[in-house]
Amino acid sequence: MASLIILIPLAACAFLSFIWWFKLTLSESWVARISTSAFFLSSLTSFVLLGLQSGTGLLVPLGEWYSLSGYAFHWEGAFDLLSLTLTGLAAFALGLVCHFSKDYLHQERGFLRFYLLTLLLGVGVELVLLAASMDQIFFGWELVGLSSALLIAFFSHRPGPASGGVRAFTTYRLCDIGLLTAVVLIHHSGGEAVFSLQQNPWFQVVPRADQGLNFVLVLLLMLACAGKSALVPFGGWLPRAMEGPTPSSAIFYGALSVHLGPYLMLRCSPLIESTRWGAAVVVAVGLLTALHGAMVGRVQADVKSALAYGSMTQVGLIFVEIGLGWYWLAVLHMIGHASIRTLEILRAPSVLHDYHHIETSLGTVLPRMGLHYERLLPRSWQIWLYRLALERGYSEAVLLNGLKLWRKAVGLLDGVERFVENRIMGLSVPGREKVEALR
Amino acid sequence: MIENAYINIFLYVLAIFPVARSRSLKEARQTAFSVALLSLAISVACLLFEKSGNWWAPFPLMVSIIALTATGLSSLSNTTRRSYAAMLLLSAVSISYLVLPSGWLLGVPWCTAMLLVWFEVRRRSLKKARVFAFYMGGSTLLAFLGLAFSGRPEGLLCLALALGIKEACFPFHSWFPSLVESTPMGVVVTFVTPQVGVFLHLKYLAQHLPQSMHLEVATIGIVTALFGAALASVQTSLKRVLAYLFVSQSGLVAFGLENSSPIGHTGALTAWLVAGLGMAGFAMSIEALTARRGSDPDLREAGRDFESTPALATAFMLCGLALVGLPGTLGFVSEDLLVQGSVQEFPALGLFLIVVTAINAITIMKCLFSVFAGPRCEVGEDLTRRERLALSLVIGTLLLLGMMPELLLRWFA
């Protein structure tokens, strides 16, 4: 029964993929119904298991995938308070979003594709949440990244979404180097990548004896989190990710995808605890992200970008809590933030209408709130900070310059390549072939 | 198992004449496609009934799927009847390495393949044929020298170099991008994606190579992989991206083969199969795309909306991402085994492997989003039934073996 939490959305995803690939017809209402009920069933299973669960948690072996001379990939589920609560809530939120999208995306050309990718996201998220080892987390982590990038580029007839998708995927994949290296390092150092129960009431990574190694692992995992949870300095993709359909933005960047980073850190908190510097890094990155998000979010001109930066701020704070060791607070913060942010993003397209409604009911204009910076800081600082916020803290400019440098260097190499090729072809000057063709 | 190879060779050679003499191009394509389908069915049946076998048992299956994709998706505009016949003969040549005894006789399939492709290139561009002849002539010469001095260290070096050129390893890869640009993709795919160099390397070279050379070959593999990945990331033409991606993949396979740990070695063999199938699917979807758009897509220009060719875009994405370890496909298994197996022996190189797959994944997604994003196009130009069948088989195999890798690993372990 335990594996049903993942198998139900997976079966729905496989079924819809089959329909889609072989161009069979299925009405919109059925597509939505199948997806919604798959998620609700999965959520129900989680909550039933949570109710039945006694004690702290169980590691349930779900079978061996492949094994080879001493190395094996096992499927195991970590069923504890943390994972079951979060899978239940995640599946419930996904079900709600699927139900909401039925009307929102009615008659849209990629209706089925949207549901397919949302189901894929669901499978990926549940895999990460229920994973009992770092290897399994990596499996789900990649699926979430792919479905996220594809959903950002959902409206592929406009240039914005496509470039946003490329940007998100590039960030994800580069930062995932950290996760994969960490997994390999854990195996390489002779340790078990499988979680175990320690002082916290949920399953966690066993820290290594070597403090230096633990610190390196924290750094690598933070790199992975910085990609997925849009931490400083890799958060530039998050506002651009809002180019996707609103329901998917809500569920990805309000609720599930951005919180996978904190979740990974909760599973790996013994590593943070074992080194003081590791904790310092987590707190510092979290704090910087929160400040960055709060500052840049204030100057955004559109509601979805402002909400994206709001998400970033809260996720930064969650990281600070994790770094300080306040795990339960972090869990509650995650759940609370996910719920309210999803609602806000879903409501974002009609925010003006809502404002009008409230103001007409009140009979007065709503007062402006949250003007701390304006009250507390001197005028000269405000102008300077405003500029910094408009430039998104210059973090993007630095990263983009690095990318340009890479392009230039490799472009040079490419030039040498073409020169060699042309020399063998008997063309001494590159481009002469074109001239000859013109003649 | 050997019977399977003989039947397949016989089938392909027999089919050459009706294909070359068919009345129309469509008929040639239909015949070639049917023959590849039949050969696939035979290979699957043989594998199912085979209880014990060695690591090359899945090779005929791989070749037949490649042949099926190549013949099914070649566009009629740049493929001739002779090209279809060449594709079949090239498949027969690839399988013939399995049954031929070692020695001078190996020169026959080697030279046949080179000549077949050379004729195809020459008909389209004399200059590109010169590049091909320059490298492949050198490779053949080195191979013969290697055979002449067999058993001596110089001979081994010559053979290793010959295979390095054939597999487009750095710095002997320059022939490959120009070949991809100028030759019908089906011919290129049937020539390079079975990667017979890997097979020959394992069968004739690996045992004789001194222990000290393993690190060098592995380093060349990783340098090739990194070089290919870097160059693929800055190309502006889709076909050149494909060429450098292949260079990168063949570097990864070469790197993995030098592992002495069984995990890394099995990972390399799995990567070999993934590279063969994934590259064939990826290359042929580019060919199908080129046929629809009229020219090799330029990545700097806007493409067309995803929804105008959804299945083609999906095939492009899945085959491409399978190469870089998409979870759920065989690529994930191969990447996992390769990384876990190699990190013990070559820790620093293992890290580069992770970087290479990341760069390649980004390149593939960048191509996807620039080719399949753009103004809406209402004209349906998605995959035809034949194309869909061929790509379904490629993707289905990658997914099935990705879900149940034990089916494959029992051959490789």
CSV table of C-alpha atoms in Angstrom, one decimal, chain A residues 46-381:
chain,number,residue,atom,x,y,z
A,46,SER,CA,-0.7,9.3,2.7
A,47,PHE,CA,-3.0,10.5,5.4
A,48,VAL,CA,-4.4,7.0,6.0
A,49,LEU,CA,-0.8,5.8,6.4
A,50,LEU,CA,-0.1,8.7,8.7
A,51,GLY,CA,-3.1,7.7,10.8
A,52,LEU,CA,-2.1,4.1,11.0
A,53,GLN,CA,1.5,4.9,11.7
A,54,SER,CA,2.7,4.2,15.3
A,55,GLY,CA,6.2,4.9,16.6
A,56,THR,CA,8.7,7.2,14.8
A,57,GLY,CA,8.9,5.8,11.3
A,58,LEU,CA,9.5,2.9,9.0
A,59,LEU,CA,11.9,2.2,6.2
A,60,VAL,CA,10.0,0.0,3.8
A,61,PRO,CA,11.9,-1.8,1.2
A,62,LEU,CA,10.1,-1.6,-2.2
A,63,GLY,CA,12.5,-3.8,-4.2
A,64,GLU,CA,15.8,-3.8,-5.8
A,65,TRP,CA,16.2,-2.0,-9.1
A,66,TYR,CA,19.6,-3.3,-10.2
A,67,SER,CA,22.6,-4.7,-8.5
A,68,LEU,CA,26.1,-5.4,-9.6
A,69,SER,CA,29.1,-6.7,-7.8
A,70,GLY,CA,28.7,-5.0,-4.5
A,71,TYR,CA,26.7,-1.9,-5.8
A,72,ALA,CA,22.9,-1.9,-5.8
A,73,PHE,CA,20.2,0.6,-6.3
A,74,HIS,CA,17.3,-0.2,-3.9
A,75,TRP,CA,13.9,1.4,-3.8
A,76,GLU,CA,13.0,2.1,-0.3
A,77,GLY,CA,10.4,4.4,1.2
A,78,ALA,CA,11.1,6.4,4.3
A,79,PHE,CA,7.7,6.6,6.0
A,80,ASP,CA,7.8,9.0,8.9
A,81,LEU,CA,5.9,11.9,10.3
A,82,LEU,CA,7.7,14.4,8.0
A,83,SER,CA,7.4,12.6,4.7
A,84,LEU,CA,3.9,11.4,5.1
A,85,THR,CA,2.6,14.8,6.2
A,86,LEU,CA,4.3,16.5,3.3
A,87,THR,CA,3.4,13.9,0.6
A,88,GLY,CA,-0.2,14.1,1.8
A,89,LEU,CA,-0.3,17.9,1.6
A,90,ALA,CA,1.7,18.0,-1.7
A,91,ALA,CA,-0.7,15.6,-3.4
A,92,PHE,CA,-3.7,17.5,-2.0
A,93,ALA,CA,-2.3,20.8,-3.3
A,94,LEU,CA,-1.6,19.2,-6.7
A,95,GLY,CA,-5.1,17.8,-6.9
A,96,LEU,CA,-6.6,21.2,-6.1
A,97,VAL,CA,-4.4,22.9,-8.8
A,98,CYS,CA,-5.5,20.2,-11.3
A,99,HIS,CA,-9.1,20.9,-10.5
A,100,PHE,CA,-8.5,24.7,-10.8
A,101,SER,CA,-6.7,24.4,-14.1
A,102,LYS,CA,-9.7,22.6,-15.8
A,103,ASP,CA,-11.4,25.9,-16.3
A,104,TYR,CA,-8.3,28.1,-16.4
A,105,LEU,CA,-6.7,26.2,-19.3
A,106,HIS,CA,-10.0,25.3,-21.0
A,107,GLN,CA,-9.6,25.0,-24.8
A,108,GLU,CA,-5.8,25.7,-24.5
A,109,ARG,CA,-3.8,23.9,-27.2
A,110,GLY,CA,-1.5,22.2,-24.7
A,111,PHE,CA,-4.2,21.2,-22.2
A,112,LEU,CA,-3.2,17.5,-22.1
A,113,ARG,CA,0.5,18.4,-22.0
A,114,PHE,CA,0.0,20.6,-19.0
A,115,TYR,CA,-1.7,17.7,-17.0
A,116,LEU,CA,1.0,15.3,-18.2
A,117,LEU,CA,3.8,17.5,-16.9
A,118,THR,CA,2.0,18.3,-13.7
A,119,LEU,CA,1.6,14.5,-13.1
A,120,LEU,CA,5.3,14.1,-13.8
A,121,LEU,CA,6.1,16.8,-11.3
A,122,GLY,CA,3.9,15.0,-8.8
A,123,VAL,CA,5.7,11.8,-9.3
A,124,GLY,CA,9.1,13.6,-8.9
A,125,VAL,CA,8.1,15.4,-5.8
A,126,GLU,CA,6.6,12.3,-4.1
A,127,LEU,CA,9.8,10.4,-5.0
A,128,VAL,CA,11.9,13.1,-3.4
A,129,LEU,CA,9.7,13.3,-0.3
A,130,LEU,CA,9.5,9.5,0.2
A,131,ALA,CA,13.1,8.8,-0.7
A,132,ALA,CA,15.1,6.7,1.8
A,133,SER,CA,18.5,7.4,0.3
A,134,MET,CA,20.3,10.2,-1.5
A,135,ASP,CA,20.3,8.2,-4.8
A,136,GLN,CA,16.5,8.2,-4.9
A,137,ILE,CA,16.4,11.9,-4.0
A,138,PHE,CA,18.5,12.6,-7.1
A,139,PHE,CA,16.1,10.5,-9.3
A,140,GLY,CA,13.1,12.6,-8.2
A,141,TRP,CA,15.0,15.8,-8.1
A,142,GLU,CA,15.9,15.6,-11.8
A,143,LEU,CA,12.3,14.8,-12.8
A,144,VAL,CA,11.1,17.9,-11.0
A,145,GLY,CA,13.7,20.0,-12.7
A,146,LEU,CA,12.7,18.8,-16.2
A,147,SER,CA,9.0,19.1,-15.7
A,148,SER,CA,9.5,22.6,-14.2
A,149,ALA,CA,11.5,23.8,-17.2
A,150,LEU,CA,9.0,22.3,-19.7
A,151,LEU,CA,6.1,24.0,-17.9
A,152,ILE,CA,7.8,27.4,-17.8
A,153,ALA,CA,8.1,27.1,-21.6
A,154,PHE,CA,4.5,25.9,-21.9
A,155,PHE,CA,3.4,28.8,-24.1
A,156,SER,CA,6.1,28.1,-26.7
A,157,HIS,CA,4.7,30.5,-29.3
A,158,ARG,CA,6.1,33.5,-27.3
A,159,PRO,CA,9.9,34.0,-26.9
A,160,GLY,CA,9.8,34.9,-23.2
A,161,PRO,CA,8.7,31.5,-21.8
A,162,ALA,CA,11.2,29.6,-23.9
A,163,SER,CA,14.1,31.6,-22.7
A,164,GLY,CA,12.8,31.4,-19.1
A,165,GLY,CA,12.7,27.6,-19.5
A,166,VAL,CA,16.3,27.5,-20.8
A,167,ARG,CA,17.4,29.7,-17.9
A,168,ALA,CA,15.7,27.6,-15.3
A,169,PHE,CA,17.0,24.3,-16.7
A,170,THR,CA,20.5,25.7,-17.0
A,171,THR,CA,20.5,26.8,-13.4
A,172,TYR,CA,19.0,23.5,-12.2
A,173,ARG,CA,21.4,21.3,-14.1
A,174,LEU,CA,24.5,23.2,-13.2
A,175,CYS,CA,23.5,23.3,-9.5
A,176,ASP,CA,22.6,19.6,-9.6
A,177,ILE,CA,26.3,18.9,-10.2
A,178,GLY,CA,26.5,19.6,-6.4
A,179,LEU,CA,23.9,17.0,-5.5
A,180,LEU,CA,25.3,14.3,-7.8
A,181,THR,CA,28.8,15.0,-6.5
A,182,ALA,CA,27.6,14.8,-2.9
A,183,VAL,CA,25.9,11.4,-3.6
A,184,VAL,CA,29.1,10.1,-5.2
A,185,LEU,CA,31.2,11.4,-2.4
A,186,ILE,CA,29.0,9.8,0.2
A,187,HIS,CA,29.4,6.4,-1.6
A,188,HIS,CA,33.0,7.0,-2.2
A,189,SER,CA,33.8,7.7,1.5
A,190,GLY,CA,32.5,4.2,2.3
A,191,GLY,CA,29.4,5.5,3.9
A,192,GLU,CA,25.7,4.5,3.4
A,193,ALA,CA,23.6,6.8,1.4
A,194,VAL,CA,20.6,5.3,3.1
A,195,PHE,CA,19.0,7.4,5.8
A,196,SER,CA,18.6,6.3,9.4
A,197,LEU,CA,16.8,7.5,12.5
A,198,GLN,CA,18.9,9.7,14.9
A,199,GLN,CA,18.0,12.3,17.4
A,200,ASN,CA,15.2,13.9,15.3
A,201,PRO,CA,11.9,12.0,14.8
A,202,TRP,CA,12.6,11.5,11.1
A,203,PHE,CA,15.1,9.7,8.9
A,204,GLN,CA,18.3,11.5,8.2
A,205,VAL,CA,21.7,11.1,6.6
A,206,VAL,CA,24.4,9.6,8.8
A,207,PRO,CA,27.2,12.2,9.2
A,208,ARG,CA,30.8,11.1,8.4
A,209,ALA,CA,33.5,11.0,11.0
A,210,ASP,CA,35.6,13.5,9.1
A,211,GLN,CA,34.4,17.1,9.8
A,212,GLY,CA,36.1,18.5,6.7
A,213,LEU,CA,34.2,16.0,4.5
A,214,ASN,CA,30.9,17.0,6.2
A,215,PHE,CA,31.6,20.6,5.5
A,216,VAL,CA,32.3,19.9,1.8
A,217,LEU,CA,29.0,17.9,1.7
A,218,VAL,CA,27.1,20.8,3.1
A,219,LEU,CA,28.6,23.1,0.5
A,220,LEU,CA,27.7,20.7,-2.3
A,221,LEU,CA,24.1,20.2,-1.0
A,222,MET,CA,23.7,24.0,-0.6
A,223,LEU,CA,24.7,24.4,-4.2
A,224,ALA,CA,22.0,22.0,-5.3
A,225,CYS,CA,19.5,23.8,-3.0
A,226,ALA,CA,20.6,27.2,-4.4
A,227,GLY,CA,19.4,26.0,-7.8
A,228,LYS,CA,16.2,24.4,-6.9
A,229,SER,CA,15.1,26.9,-4.2
A,230,ALA,CA,16.4,30.0,-6.0
A,231,LEU,CA,18.9,31.1,-3.4
A,232,VAL,CA,21.5,33.9,-3.9
A,233,PRO,CA,23.2,34.1,-6.3
A,234,PHE,CA,21.3,31.7,-8.6
A,235,GLY,CA,17.8,33.0,-8.0
A,236,GLY,CA,17.5,35.0,-11.2
A,237,TRP,CA,15.4,32.3,-12.9
A,238,LEU,CA,12.6,32.5,-10.5
A,239,PRO,CA,10.8,35.7,-11.7
A,240,ARG,CA,11.3,34.5,-15.3
A,241,ALA,CA,9.7,31.2,-14.4
A,242,MET,CA,6.4,33.1,-13.9
A,243,GLU,CA,6.1,33.1,-17.7
A,244,GLY,CA,4.5,29.6,-17.3
A,245,PRO,CA,0.8,29.0,-16.8
A,246,THR,CA,-0.4,30.5,-13.5
A,247,PRO,CA,-1.5,27.2,-11.9
A,248,SER,CA,1.8,25.6,-12.5
A,249,SER,CA,3.7,28.7,-11.2
A,250,ALA,CA,1.6,28.5,-8.1
A,251,ILE,CA,2.3,24.9,-7.4
A,252,PHE,CA,6.0,24.9,-8.4
A,253,TYR,CA,7.2,28.3,-7.1
A,254,GLY,CA,4.7,28.9,-4.4
A,255,ALA,CA,4.6,25.4,-2.9
A,256,LEU,CA,6.5,22.4,-4.0
A,257,SER,CA,9.6,22.9,-6.1
A,258,VAL,CA,11.1,25.8,-4.1
A,259,HIS,CA,10.6,23.9,-0.8
A,260,LEU,CA,12.5,20.8,-1.9
A,261,GLY,CA,15.8,22.6,-1.0
A,262,PRO,CA,14.8,23.1,2.7
A,263,TYR,CA,13.4,19.5,2.7
A,264,LEU,CA,16.7,18.1,1.5
A,265,MET,CA,18.5,20.1,4.2
A,266,LEU,CA,16.1,18.8,6.8
A,267,ARG,CA,17.1,15.2,5.8
A,268,CYS,CA,20.7,16.2,5.9
A,269,SER,CA,20.7,18.3,9.1
A,270,PRO,CA,23.1,16.0,11.0
A,271,LEU,CA,25.8,17.1,8.5
A,272,ILE,CA,25.1,20.8,9.3
A,273,GLU,CA,25.1,20.1,13.0
A,274,SER,CA,28.5,18.3,12.8
A,275,THR,CA,30.3,21.4,11.6
A,276,ARG,CA,29.9,24.9,12.9
A,277,TRP,CA,31.0,26.4,9.5
A,278,GLY,CA,28.4,24.4,7.7
A,279,ALA,CA,25.6,25.9,9.8
A,280,ALA,CA,27.2,29.3,9.3
A,281,VAL,CA,27.0,28.9,5.5
A,282,VAL,CA,23.4,27.8,5.6
A,283,VAL,CA,22.4,30.7,7.8
A,284,ALA,CA,24.4,33.2,5.7
A,285,VAL,CA,23.0,32.1,2.4
A,286,GLY,CA,19.5,32.0,3.8
A,287,LEU,CA,19.8,35.5,5.3
A,288,LEU,CA,21.3,37.0,2.1
A,289,THR,CA,18.6,35.4,0.0
A,290,ALA,CA,15.9,36.8,2.4
A,291,LEU,CA,17.4,40.3,2.2
A,292,HIS,CA,17.8,40.1,-1.6
A,293,GLY,CA,14.3,38.8,-2.1
A,294,ALA,CA,12.8,41.5,0.2
A,295,MET,CA,14.7,44.3,-1.5
A,296,VAL,CA,14.3,43.3,-5.1
A,297,GLY,CA,10.7,42.2,-4.6
A,298,ARG,CA,9.8,45.8,-3.6
A,299,VAL,CA,10.7,47.3,-7.0
A,300,GLN,CA,9.0,44.7,-9.2
A,301,ALA,CA,6.4,46.1,-11.5
A,302,ASP,CA,4.2,43.1,-11.9
A,303,VAL,CA,2.4,41.0,-9.3
A,304,LYS,CA,3.8,37.6,-10.2
A,305,SER,CA,7.4,38.8,-10.0
A,306,ALA,CA,6.7,40.4,-6.7
A,307,LEU,CA,5.2,37.2,-5.5
A,308,ALA,CA,8.2,35.2,-6.8
A,309,TYR,CA,10.5,37.4,-4.8
A,310,GLY,CA,8.2,37.0,-1.8
A,311,SER,CA,8.6,33.3,-2.1
A,312,MET,CA,12.4,33.7,-2.3
A,313,THR,CA,12.4,35.8,0.9
A,314,GLN,CA,10.4,33.2,2.9
A,315,VAL,CA,12.5,30.3,1.6
A,316,GLY,CA,15.6,32.2,2.7
A,317,LEU,CA,14.2,32.6,6.1
A,318,ILE,CA,13.4,28.8,6.2
A,319,PHE,CA,17.0,28.1,5.5
A,320,VAL,CA,18.1,30.4,8.4
A,321,GLU,CA,15.8,28.4,10.7
A,322,ILE,CA,17.3,25.2,9.5
A,323,GLY,CA,20.9,26.6,10.0
A,324,LEU,CA,20.0,27.6,13.5
A,325,GLY,CA,18.6,24.1,14.3
A,326,TRP,CA,14.9,25.1,14.6
A,327,TYR,CA,13.6,22.2,12.5
A,328,TRP,CA,10.0,22.1,13.6
A,329,LEU,CA,9.7,25.8,13.0
A,330,ALA,CA,11.1,25.3,9.6
A,331,VAL,CA,8.6,22.5,8.8
A,332,LEU,CA,5.7,24.7,10.0
A,333,HIS,CA,7.0,27.7,8.1
A,334,MET,CA,7.2,25.6,4.9
A,335,ILE,CA,3.7,24.3,5.2
A,336,GLY,CA,2.2,27.7,6.1
A,337,HIS,CA,4.2,29.5,3.4
A,338,ALA,CA,3.3,26.9,0.7
A,339,SER,CA,-0.4,27.2,1.4
A,340,ILE,CA,-0.7,30.9,1.5
A,341,ARG,CA,1.7,31.5,-1.5
A,342,THR,CA,-0.2,29.0,-3.7
A,343,LEU,CA,-3.4,30.8,-3.0
A,344,GLU,CA,-1.8,34.2,-3.7
A,345,ILE,CA,-0.3,33.2,-7.0
A,346,LEU,CA,-3.6,31.5,-8.1
A,347,ARG,CA,-5.4,34.7,-7.2
A,348,ALA,CA,-2.8,36.9,-8.9
A,349,PRO,CA,-4.5,37.3,-12.3
A,350,SER,CA,-7.5,38.9,-10.5
A,351,VAL,CA,-5.7,40.9,-8.0
A,352,LEU,CA,-7.0,44.3,-9.3
A,353,HIS,CA,-10.5,43.0,-9.3
A,354,ASP,CA,-10.1,41.9,-5.7
A,355,TYR,CA,-8.7,45.3,-4.7
A,356,HIS,CA,-11.6,47.1,-6.3
A,357,HIS,CA,-14.0,44.7,-4.5
A,358,ILE,CA,-12.4,45.3,-1.1
A,359,GLU,CA,-12.1,49.1,-1.6
A,360,THR,CA,-15.7,49.4,-2.7
A,361,SER,CA,-16.9,47.4,0.3
A,362,LEU,CA,-14.7,49.5,2.7
A,363,GLY,CA,-15.7,52.7,1.0
A,364,THR,CA,-12.2,54.0,1.2
A,365,VAL,CA,-8.8,53.5,-0.4
A,366,LEU,CA,-6.7,50.8,1.2
A,367,PRO,CA,-3.7,52.2,3.2
A,368,ARG,CA,-0.2,51.4,1.9
A,369,MET,CA,1.6,49.1,4.2
A,370,GLY,CA,5.1,47.7,4.6
A,371,LEU,CA,7.0,51.0,4.2
A,372,HIS,CA,9.7,50.1,6.8
A,373,TYR,CA,12.6,50.9,4.5
A,374,GLU,CA,11.1,54.3,3.7
A,375,ARG,CA,10.6,55.1,7.4
A,376,LEU,CA,13.9,53.7,8.8
A,377,LEU,CA,16.5,54.5,6.2
A,378,PRO,CA,17.9,57.9,5.2
A,379,ARG,CA,17.1,59.3,1.8
A,380,SER,CA,20.6,58.8,0.3
A,381,TRP,CA,20.6,55.1,1.2
